[in-house]
Amino acid sequence: RYNITAACVWSVGIVNATAAASLGCPAGSTVLASLDWTDFTLQDFRDTLNCRDLFSRPRPIHEELTWQFLRRTYLDVVGAEKSSVERSLLEAEEYEDGFAVPYRVSYSSGKGRGIFAQEDIEESNDVWRPQYTAVFKHGNDFREYLASLPTDLACDVIEWSYAYRYLVDKDGENEEMVVVCTDLDPASFCNDGSRLGHQNINYSENATQIVAARKIKAGEELLCDYNSFFYYEGWSKLGL
């Protein structure tokens, strides 16, 4: 398991001082500290942080303190007014996540970390709600978030995050909005099943939660449909 305090000491990454202090984690330094990363794309971050080498080895299954650290760093970067997650949830001392069903995180053959049902889930039952999904409306906020994390966590966040597109009514016209989303709980470990049609969870009709697309048996891996929420062109629209 991932020890957040140890990671703050030896990881090659900037640790956000406020979030770090809240968990007794000392601030560190990084190669990013001497670089101007304000115009970095995702690929620039990947290359500079050497994420490819990091992912050549198995990544740890993060403990609760790590998720709390990621949440508090998000709050410190964007501020309470811009946070998509309620401040009370981000600052809560007791850990919770968005899952409505018992689950475990383990390693999935050929995929890395994955999520597995611990009991049968009936079709259409709620599986997860995006209570802890961090939304970044501006590319610069996401850059600052990455630069505020230890290197290995920054690489994880890059892999977990997705550009999302939605429409808002503005003076009777639909206006496109593009944001970056990062699920700050183990939902980030959900692997894609859409390439082979194996996805077994998906968004509900009103897009407010993830539900079972069919009956899921205990022990099955929960597989997402990335195409249902990834907006691949969104990264460039945000300058990333």
Short mmCIF file of C-alpha atoms in Angstrom, two decimals:
data_model
loop_
_atom_site.label_atom_id
_atom_site.label_comp_id
_atom_site.label_asym_id
_atom_site.label_seq_id
_atom_site.Cartn_x
_atom_site.Cartn_y
_atom_site.Cartn_z
CA ARG A 1 0.00 0.00 0.00
CA TYR A 2 0.98 3.61 -0.59
CA ASN A 3 2.36 5.45 2.45
CA ILE A 4 1.58 9.12 1.89
CA THR A 5 3.97 10.46 4.53
CA ALA A 6 6.89 8.48 3.14
CA ALA A 7 5.94 9.51 -0.37
CA CYS A 8 6.13 13.20 0.56
CA VAL A 9 9.68 12.69 1.74
CA TRP A 10 11.17 10.82 -1.19
CA SER A 11 8.91 11.46 -4.18
CA VAL A 12 10.29 13.84 -6.78
CA GLY A 13 7.33 16.21 -6.56
CA ILE A 14 6.05 19.46 -5.14
CA VAL A 15 3.76 18.83 -2.21
CA ASN A 16 1.14 21.50 -1.62
CA ALA A 17 2.10 22.98 1.74
CA THR A 18 -1.40 23.49 3.14
CA ALA A 19 -2.73 20.06 2.17
CA ALA A 20 0.53 18.43 3.25
CA ALA A 21 0.48 20.11 6.65
CA SER A 22 -3.09 18.94 7.23
CA LEU A 23 -1.85 15.35 7.03
CA GLY A 24 1.46 15.92 8.78
CA CYS A 25 3.28 15.66 5.47
CA PRO A 26 6.39 17.82 4.86
CA ALA A 27 6.73 19.88 1.69
CA GLY A 28 9.22 18.68 -0.90
CA SER A 29 10.92 19.88 -4.06
CA THR A 30 10.99 18.74 -7.66
CA VAL A 31 12.38 19.29 -11.11
CA LEU A 32 9.17 21.21 -11.79
CA ALA A 33 10.23 23.81 -9.24
CA SER A 34 12.91 25.08 -11.60
CA LEU A 35 10.72 24.97 -14.72
CA ASP A 36 7.94 27.12 -16.10
CA TRP A 37 5.15 24.54 -16.40
CA THR A 38 2.36 27.09 -16.89
CA ASP A 39 2.06 26.22 -20.59
CA PHE A 40 2.72 22.49 -20.25
CA THR A 41 0.52 20.03 -22.10
CA LEU A 42 -0.29 16.63 -20.59
CA GLN A 43 2.49 15.13 -22.67
CA ASP A 44 4.95 17.70 -21.34
CA PHE A 45 4.05 16.67 -17.79
CA ARG A 46 4.32 12.97 -18.66
CA ASP A 47 7.75 13.44 -20.20
CA THR A 48 9.11 15.73 -17.50
CA LEU A 49 7.87 13.52 -14.67
CA ASN A 50 8.98 10.35 -16.50
CA CYS A 51 5.57 8.74 -16.07
CA ARG A 52 6.27 6.03 -18.63
CA ASP A 53 9.04 4.62 -16.46
CA LEU A 54 6.82 4.86 -13.39
CA PHE A 55 4.06 2.82 -15.06
CA SER A 56 6.51 0.16 -16.20
CA ARG A 57 6.21 -1.17 -12.65
CA PRO A 58 3.06 -2.08 -10.70
CA ARG A 59 1.50 0.94 -9.01
CA PRO A 60 0.27 0.69 -5.41
CA ILE A 61 -3.32 0.55 -4.26
CA HIS A 62 -3.75 3.81 -2.43
CA GLU A 63 -4.85 4.01 1.18
CA GLU A 64 -7.48 6.36 2.57
CA LEU A 65 -4.98 9.01 3.65
CA THR A 66 -3.81 9.34 0.06
CA TRP A 67 -7.32 10.09 -1.20
CA GLN A 68 -7.78 12.63 1.59
CA PHE A 69 -4.49 14.26 0.62
CA LEU A 70 -5.57 14.47 -3.02
CA ARG A 71 -8.91 16.01 -2.01
CA ARG A 72 -7.41 18.61 0.29
CA THR A 73 -4.82 19.56 -2.29
CA TYR A 74 -7.64 20.09 -4.81
CA LEU A 75 -9.47 22.37 -2.36
CA ASP A 76 -6.31 24.35 -1.69
CA VAL A 77 -5.60 24.81 -5.40
CA VAL A 78 -9.04 25.85 -6.66
CA GLY A 79 -10.54 27.30 -3.47
CA ALA A 80 -13.90 26.64 -1.86
CA GLU A 81 -15.86 28.80 -4.31
CA LYS A 82 -14.62 26.92 -7.39
CA SER A 83 -14.61 23.45 -5.83
CA SER A 84 -17.03 20.94 -7.36
CA VAL A 85 -16.94 18.93 -4.13
CA GLU A 86 -18.55 20.19 -0.95
CA ARG A 87 -15.93 21.61 1.38
CA SER A 88 -17.28 19.57 4.29
CA LEU A 89 -16.62 16.37 2.31
CA LEU A 90 -13.11 17.45 1.32
CA GLU A 91 -12.13 18.37 4.87
CA ALA A 92 -13.87 15.47 6.62
CA GLU A 93 -11.61 13.55 8.99
CA GLU A 94 -13.51 10.30 8.44
CA TYR A 95 -12.92 8.81 4.99
CA GLU A 96 -15.82 8.07 2.68
CA ASP A 97 -16.16 7.49 -1.05
CA GLY A 98 -18.88 7.52 -3.70
CA PHE A 99 -19.57 3.77 -3.83
CA ALA A 100 -23.04 2.49 -3.00
CA VAL A 101 -22.02 -1.19 -3.08
CA PRO A 102 -19.34 -3.25 -1.31
CA TYR A 103 -16.19 -3.48 -3.44
CA ARG A 104 -12.50 -4.18 -3.27
CA VAL A 105 -9.55 -2.86 -5.25
CA SER A 106 -7.09 -5.44 -6.52
CA TYR A 107 -4.88 -6.10 -9.51
CA SER A 108 -6.55 -7.05 -12.78
CA SER A 109 -4.63 -9.22 -15.24
CA GLY A 110 -3.11 -7.07 -17.96
CA LYS A 111 -4.82 -3.91 -16.71
CA GLY A 112 -3.17 -2.90 -13.46
CA ARG A 113 -5.42 -1.85 -10.61
CA GLY A 114 -9.14 -2.60 -10.86
CA ILE A 115 -12.42 -2.61 -8.91
CA PHE A 116 -14.24 -5.85 -8.04
CA ALA A 117 -17.74 -6.44 -6.70
CA GLN A 118 -17.84 -8.10 -3.29
CA GLU A 119 -21.45 -9.19 -3.63
CA ASP A 120 -24.02 -9.60 -6.41
CA ILE A 121 -25.34 -6.34 -7.87
CA GLU A 122 -28.72 -6.35 -9.57
CA GLU A 123 -29.22 -4.64 -12.93
CA SER A 124 -29.94 -0.88 -12.62
CA ASN A 125 -28.83 -0.73 -8.99
CA ASP A 126 -26.75 2.28 -7.98
CA VAL A 127 -23.02 1.54 -7.94
CA TRP A 128 -21.30 4.91 -7.52
CA ARG A 129 -22.05 8.62 -7.30
CA PRO A 130 -19.61 11.39 -8.29
CA GLN A 131 -19.53 13.03 -4.86
CA TYR A 132 -15.74 13.28 -4.91
CA THR A 133 -15.16 14.19 -8.55
CA ALA A 134 -12.83 17.18 -8.81
CA VAL A 135 -13.76 19.47 -11.71
CA PHE A 136 -11.23 21.88 -13.21
CA LYS A 137 -12.79 24.55 -15.40
CA HIS A 138 -9.45 25.98 -16.49
CA GLY A 139 -6.34 24.26 -17.78
CA ASN A 140 -4.13 26.35 -15.51
CA ASP A 141 -5.91 25.06 -12.39
CA PHE A 142 -5.25 21.49 -13.49
CA ARG A 143 -1.59 22.30 -14.19
CA GLU A 144 -1.23 23.79 -10.72
CA TYR A 145 -2.85 20.72 -9.19
CA LEU A 146 -0.40 18.39 -10.93
CA ALA A 147 2.52 20.58 -9.84
CA SER A 148 1.26 20.43 -6.24
CA LEU A 149 1.50 16.64 -6.02
CA PRO A 150 4.33 14.16 -5.52
CA THR A 151 5.54 12.93 -8.91
CA ASP A 152 4.01 9.46 -8.70
CA LEU A 153 0.61 10.81 -7.69
CA ALA A 154 0.77 13.44 -10.43
CA CYS A 155 1.34 10.64 -12.97
CA ASP A 156 -1.60 8.72 -11.53
CA VAL A 157 -3.85 11.78 -11.78
CA ILE A 158 -2.85 12.33 -15.41
CA GLU A 159 -3.91 8.77 -16.23
CA TRP A 160 -7.15 8.95 -14.26
CA SER A 161 -8.36 12.34 -15.47
CA TYR A 162 -10.62 12.92 -18.46
CA ALA A 163 -11.92 15.88 -20.41
CA TYR A 164 -15.69 16.13 -20.21
CA ARG A 165 -18.10 18.06 -22.44
CA TYR A 166 -21.56 19.36 -21.62
CA LEU A 167 -23.93 22.01 -22.96
CA VAL A 168 -25.38 24.96 -21.08
CA ASP A 169 -28.18 27.24 -22.16
CA LYS A 170 -26.98 30.79 -22.77
CA ASP A 171 -29.54 33.26 -24.08
CA GLY A 172 -31.49 30.44 -25.71
CA GLU A 173 -28.43 28.92 -27.37
CA ASN A 174 -26.48 25.83 -26.37
CA GLU A 175 -22.94 26.70 -25.39
CA GLU A 176 -20.25 24.02 -25.11
CA MET A 177 -18.42 23.75 -21.83
CA VAL A 178 -15.29 21.63 -21.47
CA VAL A 179 -13.76 20.72 -18.12
CA VAL A 180 -11.24 18.28 -16.66
CA CYS A 181 -12.63 15.71 -14.23
CA THR A 182 -10.69 13.61 -11.72
CA ASP A 183 -12.47 11.10 -9.50
CA LEU A 184 -10.78 11.44 -6.12
CA ASP A 185 -11.77 8.02 -4.83
CA PRO A 186 -11.15 4.44 -6.02
CA ALA A 187 -13.55 4.93 -8.94
CA SER A 188 -10.39 6.13 -10.71
CA PHE A 189 -9.31 2.47 -10.83
CA CYS A 190 -12.21 1.55 -13.11
CA ASN A 191 -10.87 -0.09 -16.27
CA ASP A 192 -12.44 0.24 -19.71
CA GLY A 193 -14.56 -2.63 -21.01
CA SER A 194 -16.02 -0.95 -24.09
CA ARG A 195 -13.51 -2.18 -26.66
CA LEU A 196 -14.83 -5.71 -26.35
CA GLY A 197 -18.32 -4.76 -25.23
CA HIS A 198 -17.63 -5.98 -21.70
CA GLN A 199 -18.66 -2.86 -19.79
CA ASN A 200 -21.06 -3.74 -16.99
CA ILE A 201 -21.60 -0.32 -15.37
CA ASN A 202 -22.62 2.94 -16.98
CA TYR A 203 -24.24 6.28 -16.29
CA SER A 204 -27.94 6.32 -15.44
CA GLU A 205 -30.40 7.97 -17.83
CA ASN A 206 -30.22 11.26 -15.94
CA ALA A 207 -26.40 10.99 -15.76
CA THR A 208 -26.32 11.54 -12.00
CA GLN A 209 -24.83 8.21 -10.96
CA ILE A 210 -23.22 5.03 -12.23
CA VAL A 211 -25.52 1.99 -12.25
CA ALA A 212 -25.20 -1.68 -13.10
CA ALA A 213 -25.82 -2.24 -16.82
CA ARG A 214 -26.66 -5.89 -16.10
CA LYS A 215 -26.57 -8.25 -13.16
CA ILE A 216 -23.01 -8.39 -11.82
CA LYS A 217 -21.84 -11.39 -9.83
CA ALA A 218 -19.66 -11.20 -6.75
CA GLY A 219 -16.00 -11.27 -7.74
CA GLU A 220 -16.56 -9.72 -11.19
CA GLU A 221 -14.51 -6.71 -12.16
CA LEU A 222 -16.52 -3.51 -12.57
CA LEU A 223 -15.81 -2.24 -16.09
CA CYS A 224 -16.63 1.23 -17.39
CA ASP A 225 -17.43 2.53 -20.86
CA TYR A 226 -14.84 5.26 -21.31
CA ASN A 227 -16.50 6.43 -24.52
CA SER A 228 -19.60 7.44 -22.58
CA PHE A 229 -17.81 10.24 -20.74
CA PHE A 230 -14.36 10.82 -22.27
CA TYR A 231 -14.23 13.85 -24.59
CA TYR A 232 -10.86 13.27 -26.20
CA GLU A 233 -10.76 16.56 -28.15
CA GLY A 234 -11.33 18.45 -24.91
CA TRP A 235 -7.70 18.38 -23.83
CA SER A 236 -6.57 20.55 -26.72
CA LYS A 237 -9.52 22.92 -26.17
CA LEU A 238 -8.23 23.48 -22.65
CA GLY A 239 -4.67 23.99 -23.88
CA LEU A 240 -3.59 20.65 -22.46
#
